[in-house]
Amino acid sequence: MPKPVLSLHKLDAHYGDFQALFGVDMDIAAGEVVAIIGANGAGKTTLLRSIAGLLKNQAAQVTYQGDAIGALRADLVAHKGIALVPEGRQLFPSLSVEENLQIGAHTGRAGPWSLDKVYGLFPILKERKDQASTTLSGGQQQMVAIGRALMANPDVILFDEISLGLAPVIIKSIYDVLPNIVGDGMTALIVEQDISKALSVSSRVYCLQEGRVSLTGATNTISRDDITRAYFGVG
Ligand code: ATP
């Protein structure tokens, strides 16, 4: 693998006395699209939140472009070029669609993404730009959450459960535009419950089981049986 842009080194995570991640190692190369799969509670969200600076780590447990960033605050991680599309969208309900999108731009990072480009990706958001985000459908809110992350002009984008709770037709429309997001060299980590979806867009996969990496490899070399074993710990 070329020199990784993002690495995890024996990453642990705790919620009080409860340990959610145990010594997770991960190397992600620039431009890779990597799927993180695993059953409910395996630690996928915790992993993304740790990278995004939303959980306390030791500095050296996360390195990004050669810097130890594991102890940085979330806003500083965002400034460095890592953006999270959080589970459940987490939009500001009292703000309009456009205001929610603008929040992503607070990093001040230069890059290809602008309001116009986000509206080009999701034209419905331009039609709804002055509406409160709460008046949108779940799928449209997910588009806002993705657009907000893109407005930060990240180098790495972390997607947490982008299809959770959405109708199949909406999920398809979101996955249809993913190549436009990750196509020009953006690095992406995609947490996804739907294994087929995750494998269809990624070149490499990590499976988590009870807070540990149970399987990793190139998507096209991993069998369904491997995944079943790694996912459920059976077989
Ligand atoms: P899901 O698909 O259900 O979101 P996940 O793989 O993303 O699962 P996490 O949300 O990372 O898993 O949770 C990992 C473990 O940590 C679970 O056992 C969960 O109950 C626990 N956990 C998550 N958040 C907290 C919290 N705020 N306080 C205590 N325990 C938590």
GROMACS .gro file of C-alpha atoms and ligand atoms in nm:
model
  266
    1MET     CA    1   0.000   0.000   0.000
    2PRO     CA    2   0.123   0.358  -0.062
    3LYS     CA    3   0.196   0.563   0.248
    4PRO     CA    4  -0.134   0.583   0.441
    5VAL     CA    5  -0.304   0.920   0.474
    6LEU     CA    6  -0.499   0.810   0.782
    7SER     CA    7  -0.393   0.548   1.036
    8LEU     CA    8  -0.529   0.413   1.359
    9HIS     CA    9  -0.277   0.265   1.601
   10LYS     CA   10  -0.414   0.036   1.870
   11LEU     CA   11  -0.717   0.259   1.909
   12ASP     CA   12  -0.925   0.195   2.220
   13ALA     CA   13  -1.250   0.371   2.307
   14HIS     CA   14  -1.443   0.382   2.632
   15TYR     CA   15  -1.780   0.508   2.748
   16GLY     CA   16  -1.722   0.529   3.122
   17ASP     CA   17  -1.634   0.176   3.234
   18PHE     CA   18  -1.754   0.022   2.910
   19GLN     CA   19  -1.489  -0.045   2.646
   20ALA     CA   20  -1.625  -0.017   2.291
   21LEU     CA   21  -1.303  -0.050   2.084
   22PHE     CA   22  -1.002  -0.270   2.156
   23GLY     CA   23  -0.671  -0.197   1.985
   24VAL     CA   24  -0.803  -0.120   1.638
   25ASP     CA   25  -0.532  -0.084   1.373
   26MET     CA   26  -0.620   0.062   1.035
   27ASP     CA   27  -0.430   0.213   0.742
   28ILE     CA   28  -0.617   0.408   0.476
   29ALA     CA   29  -0.443   0.525   0.159
   30ALA     CA   30  -0.530   0.855  -0.009
   31GLY     CA   31  -0.824   0.814  -0.246
   32GLU     CA   32  -0.936   0.481  -0.105
   33VAL     CA   33  -1.303   0.405  -0.044
   34VAL     CA   34  -1.317   0.171   0.253
   35ALA     CA   35  -1.627   0.008   0.399
   36ILE     CA   36  -1.662  -0.054   0.771
   37ILE     CA   37  -1.917  -0.323   0.841
   38GLY     CA   38  -2.029  -0.507   1.151
   39ALA     CA   39  -2.338  -0.594   1.351
   40ASN     CA   40  -2.528  -0.352   1.576
   41GLY     CA   41  -2.305  -0.236   1.856
   42ALA     CA   42  -1.981  -0.362   1.695
   43GLY     CA   43  -1.825  -0.018   1.734
   44LYS     CA   44  -1.856   0.134   1.386
   45THR     CA   45  -1.999   0.467   1.496
   46THR     CA   46  -1.750   0.481   1.782
   47LEU     CA   47  -1.467   0.434   1.533
   48LEU     CA   48  -1.581   0.724   1.314
   49ARG     CA   49  -1.644   0.946   1.617
   50SER     CA   50  -1.294   0.871   1.745
   51ILE     CA   51  -1.140   0.976   1.413
   52ALA     CA   52  -1.356   1.291   1.399
   53GLY     CA   53  -1.237   1.409   1.742
   54LEU     CA   54  -1.569   1.349   1.917
   55LEU     CA   55  -1.425   1.098   2.165
   56LYS     CA   56  -1.116   1.133   2.376
   57ASN     CA   57  -0.815   0.942   2.241
   58GLN     CA   58  -0.444   0.954   2.291
   59ALA     CA   59  -0.279   1.174   2.029
   60ALA     CA   60  -0.073   0.894   1.874
   61GLN     CA   61  -0.370   0.663   1.828
   62VAL     CA   62  -0.482   0.853   1.517
   63THR     CA   63  -0.238   0.991   1.263
   64TYR     CA   64  -0.338   1.196   0.964
   65GLN     CA   65  -0.099   1.315   0.696
   66GLY     CA   66   0.182   1.231   0.937
   67ASP     CA   67   0.042   1.430   1.232
   68ALA     CA   68  -0.077   1.274   1.558
   69ILE     CA   69  -0.434   1.408   1.573
   70GLY     CA   70  -0.594   1.166   1.819
   71ALA     CA   71  -0.631   1.426   2.092
   72LEU     CA   72  -0.754   1.715   1.874
   73ARG     CA   73  -1.096   1.872   1.919
   74ALA     CA   74  -1.354   1.798   1.653
   75ASP     CA   75  -1.343   2.147   1.501
   76LEU     CA   76  -0.966   2.125   1.462
   77VAL     CA   77  -0.995   1.782   1.302
   78ALA     CA   78  -1.244   1.934   1.057
   79HIS     CA   79  -1.001   2.216   0.980
   80LYS     CA   80  -0.739   1.957   0.897
   81GLY     CA   81  -0.970   1.808   0.634
   82ILE     CA   82  -1.170   1.525   0.790
   83ALA     CA   83  -1.549   1.562   0.770
   84LEU     CA   84  -1.814   1.343   0.931
   85VAL     CA   85  -2.163   1.277   0.796
   86PRO     CA   86  -2.309   1.168   1.131
   87GLU     CA   87  -2.563   0.898   1.195
   88GLY     CA   88  -2.904   1.061   1.230
   89ARG     CA   89  -2.797   1.367   1.027
   90GLN     CA   90  -2.783   1.606   1.324
   91LEU     CA   91  -2.894   1.915   1.134
   92PHE     CA   92  -2.976   2.243   1.305
   93PRO     CA   93  -3.357   2.232   1.306
   94SER     CA   94  -3.416   2.606   1.327
   95LEU     CA   95  -3.184   2.684   1.035
   96SER     CA   96  -3.270   2.669   0.667
   97VAL     CA   97  -3.123   2.417   0.428
   98GLU     CA   98  -2.878   2.673   0.294
   99GLU     CA   99  -2.774   2.786   0.642
  100ASN     CA  100  -2.709   2.425   0.742
  101LEU     CA  101  -2.495   2.382   0.432
  102GLN     CA  102  -2.304   2.702   0.504
  103ILE     CA  103  -2.208   2.570   0.847
  104GLY     CA  104  -1.987   2.315   0.676
  105ALA     CA  105  -1.787   2.596   0.518
  106HIS     CA  106  -1.665   2.723   0.856
  107THR     CA  107  -1.339   2.535   0.804
  108GLY     CA  108  -1.246   2.796   0.545
  109ARG     CA  109  -1.072   2.526   0.344
  110ALA     CA  110  -1.029   2.584  -0.027
  111GLY     CA  111  -1.143   2.316  -0.268
  112PRO     CA  112  -1.392   2.224  -0.536
  113TRP     CA  113  -1.705   2.220  -0.320
  114SER     CA  114  -1.936   2.523  -0.306
  115LEU     CA  115  -2.310   2.578  -0.264
  116ASP     CA  116  -2.350   2.563  -0.641
  117LYS     CA  117  -2.168   2.232  -0.663
  118VAL     CA  118  -2.373   2.081  -0.378
  119TYR     CA  119  -2.693   2.204  -0.547
  120GLY     CA  120  -2.569   2.047  -0.869
  121LEU     CA  121  -2.534   1.717  -0.686
  122PHE     CA  122  -2.872   1.741  -0.511
  123PRO     CA  123  -3.095   1.979  -0.715
  124ILE     CA  124  -3.389   1.933  -0.476
  125LEU     CA  125  -3.189   2.115  -0.207
  126LYS     CA  126  -3.173   2.427  -0.423
  127GLU     CA  127  -3.551   2.422  -0.456
  128ARG     CA  128  -3.581   2.388  -0.078
  129LYS     CA  129  -3.289   2.611   0.018
  130ASP     CA  130  -3.493   2.859   0.226
  131GLN     CA  131  -3.702   2.598   0.408
  132ALA     CA  132  -3.629   2.488   0.763
  133SER     CA  133  -3.438   2.162   0.748
  134THR     CA  134  -3.707   1.993   0.961
  135THR     CA  135  -3.961   2.032   0.680
  136LEU     CA  136  -3.756   1.805   0.453
  137SER     CA  137  -3.800   1.431   0.411
  138GLY     CA  138  -3.546   1.201   0.576
  139GLY     CA  139  -3.370   1.146   0.244
  140GLN     CA  140  -3.348   1.517   0.175
  141GLN     CA  141  -3.211   1.576   0.525
  142GLN     CA  142  -2.947   1.313   0.455
  143MET     CA  143  -2.856   1.505   0.138
  144VAL     CA  144  -2.813   1.820   0.351
  145ALA     CA  145  -2.589   1.630   0.594
  146ILE     CA  146  -2.373   1.506   0.305
  147GLY     CA  147  -2.369   1.852   0.146
  148ARG     CA  148  -2.269   2.013   0.475
  149ALA     CA  149  -1.971   1.776   0.502
  150LEU     CA  150  -1.869   1.852   0.143
  151MET     CA  151  -1.887   2.227   0.207
  152ALA     CA  152  -1.591   2.175   0.442
  153ASN     CA  153  -1.388   2.070   0.137
  154PRO     CA  154  -1.248   1.768   0.319
  155ASP     CA  155  -0.979   1.531   0.200
  156VAL     CA  156  -1.138   1.250   0.399
  157ILE     CA  157  -1.512   1.201   0.442
  158LEU     CA  158  -1.662   0.967   0.700
  159PHE     CA  159  -2.014   0.844   0.625
  160ASP     CA  160  -2.206   0.694   0.916
  161GLU     CA  161  -2.508   0.485   0.815
  162ILE     CA  162  -2.616   0.702   0.525
  163SER     CA  163  -2.899   0.466   0.429
  164LEU     CA  164  -3.040   0.400   0.776
  165GLY     CA  165  -3.416   0.446   0.788
  166LEU     CA  166  -3.450   0.565   0.429
  167ALA     CA  167  -3.673   0.420   0.156
  168PRO     CA  168  -3.495   0.201  -0.102
  169VAL     CA  169  -3.554   0.450  -0.384
  170ILE     CA  170  -3.390   0.727  -0.178
  171ILE     CA  171  -3.100   0.504  -0.079
  172LYS     CA  172  -3.042   0.430  -0.446
  173SER     CA  173  -3.044   0.799  -0.535
  174ILE     CA  174  -2.786   0.872  -0.265
  175TYR     CA  175  -2.562   0.583  -0.367
  176ASP     CA  176  -2.596   0.687  -0.732
  177VAL     CA  177  -2.424   1.019  -0.656
  178LEU     CA  178  -2.148   0.872  -0.437
  179PRO     CA  179  -1.910   0.827  -0.732
  180ASN     CA  180  -1.941   1.202  -0.798
  181ILE     CA  181  -1.826   1.264  -0.442
  182VAL     CA  182  -1.544   1.015  -0.412
  183GLY     CA  183  -1.452   1.008  -0.780
  184ASP     CA  184  -1.194   1.284  -0.780
  185GLY     CA  185  -0.956   1.150  -0.519
  186MET     CA  186  -1.150   1.199  -0.196
  187THR     CA  187  -1.077   0.936   0.066
  188ALA     CA  188  -1.390   0.784   0.218
  189LEU     CA  189  -1.481   0.557   0.507
  190ILE     CA  190  -1.833   0.423   0.476
  191VAL     CA  191  -2.010   0.268   0.774
  192GLU     CA  192  -2.305   0.074   0.646
  193GLN     CA  193  -2.540  -0.192   0.782
  194ASP     CA  194  -2.632  -0.304   0.430
  195ILE     CA  195  -2.333  -0.521   0.341
  196SER     CA  196  -2.412  -0.539  -0.031
  197LYS     CA  197  -2.429  -0.161  -0.054
  198ALA     CA  198  -2.105  -0.125   0.138
  199LEU     CA  199  -1.921  -0.373  -0.081
  200SER     CA  200  -2.060  -0.226  -0.403
  201VAL     CA  201  -1.891   0.110  -0.347
  202SER     CA  202  -1.570   0.013  -0.169
  203SER     CA  203  -1.240  -0.137  -0.272
  204ARG     CA  204  -1.150  -0.256   0.076
  205VAL     CA  205  -1.343  -0.359   0.381
  206TYR     CA  206  -1.292  -0.383   0.754
  207CYS     CA  207  -1.534  -0.585   0.962
  208LEU     CA  208  -1.569  -0.507   1.332
  209GLN     CA  209  -1.694  -0.755   1.586
  210GLU     CA  210  -1.741  -0.651   1.947
  211GLY     CA  211  -1.492  -0.368   1.913
  212ARG     CA  212  -1.218  -0.557   1.732
  213VAL     CA  213  -1.124  -0.590   1.366
  214SER     CA  214  -1.239  -0.940   1.273
  215LEU     CA  215  -1.163  -0.924   0.901
  216THR     CA  216  -0.997  -0.693   0.652
  217GLY     CA  217  -0.908  -0.724   0.287
  218ALA     CA  218  -0.980  -0.618  -0.069
  219THR     CA  219  -1.354  -0.631  -0.140
  220ASN     CA  220  -1.308  -0.850  -0.446
  221THR     CA  221  -1.108  -1.114  -0.259
  222ILE     CA  222  -1.341  -1.161   0.038
  223SER     CA  223  -1.613  -1.424   0.021
  224ARG     CA  224  -1.960  -1.407   0.166
  225ASP     CA  225  -1.865  -1.690   0.405
  226ASP     CA  226  -1.566  -1.490   0.531
  227ILE     CA  227  -1.795  -1.197   0.596
  228THR     CA  228  -2.058  -1.406   0.773
  229ARG     CA  229  -1.792  -1.549   1.002
  230ALA     CA  230  -1.636  -1.210   1.070
  231TYR     CA  231  -1.972  -1.042   1.119
  232PHE     CA  232  -2.137  -1.286   1.353
  233GLY     CA  233  -1.837  -1.475   1.486
  234VAL     CA  234  -1.989  -1.805   1.371
  235GLY     CA  235  -1.936  -2.051   1.088
  236ATP     P1  236  -2.501   0.062   1.548
  236ATP     O1  237  -2.508   0.004   1.414
  236ATP     O2  238  -2.603   0.006   1.642
  236ATP     O3  239  -2.489   0.210   1.553
  236ATP     P2  240  -2.218   0.049   1.594
  236ATP     O4  241  -2.139  -0.062   1.535
  236ATP     O5  242  -2.211   0.181   1.529
  236ATP     O6  243  -2.366   0.002   1.609
  236ATP     P3  244  -2.148   0.187   1.834
  236ATP     O7  245  -2.264   0.281   1.824
  236ATP     O8  246  -2.013   0.237   1.804
  236ATP     O9  247  -2.175   0.058   1.745
  236ATP    O10  248  -2.151   0.123   1.980
  236ATP     C1  249  -2.049   0.033   2.026
  236ATP     C2  250  -2.081  -0.006   2.168
  236ATP    O11  251  -2.069   0.107   2.253
  236ATP     C3  252  -2.221  -0.060   2.187
  236ATP    O12  253  -2.217  -0.166   2.281
  236ATP     C4  254  -2.297   0.056   2.244
  236ATP    O13  255  -2.401   0.014   2.330
  236ATP     C5  256  -2.189   0.129   2.323
  236ATP     N1  257  -2.213   0.274   2.326
  236ATP     C6  258  -2.226   0.356   2.220
  236ATP     N2  259  -2.246   0.483   2.259
  236ATP     C7  260  -2.246   0.482   2.395
  236ATP     C8  261  -2.263   0.580   2.496
  236ATP     N3  262  -2.281   0.709   2.464
  236ATP     N4  263  -2.258   0.540   2.624
  236ATP     C9  264  -2.239   0.411   2.657
  236ATP     N5  265  -2.221   0.313   2.567
  236ATP    C10  266  -2.226   0.346   2.438
   0.00000   0.00000   0.00000
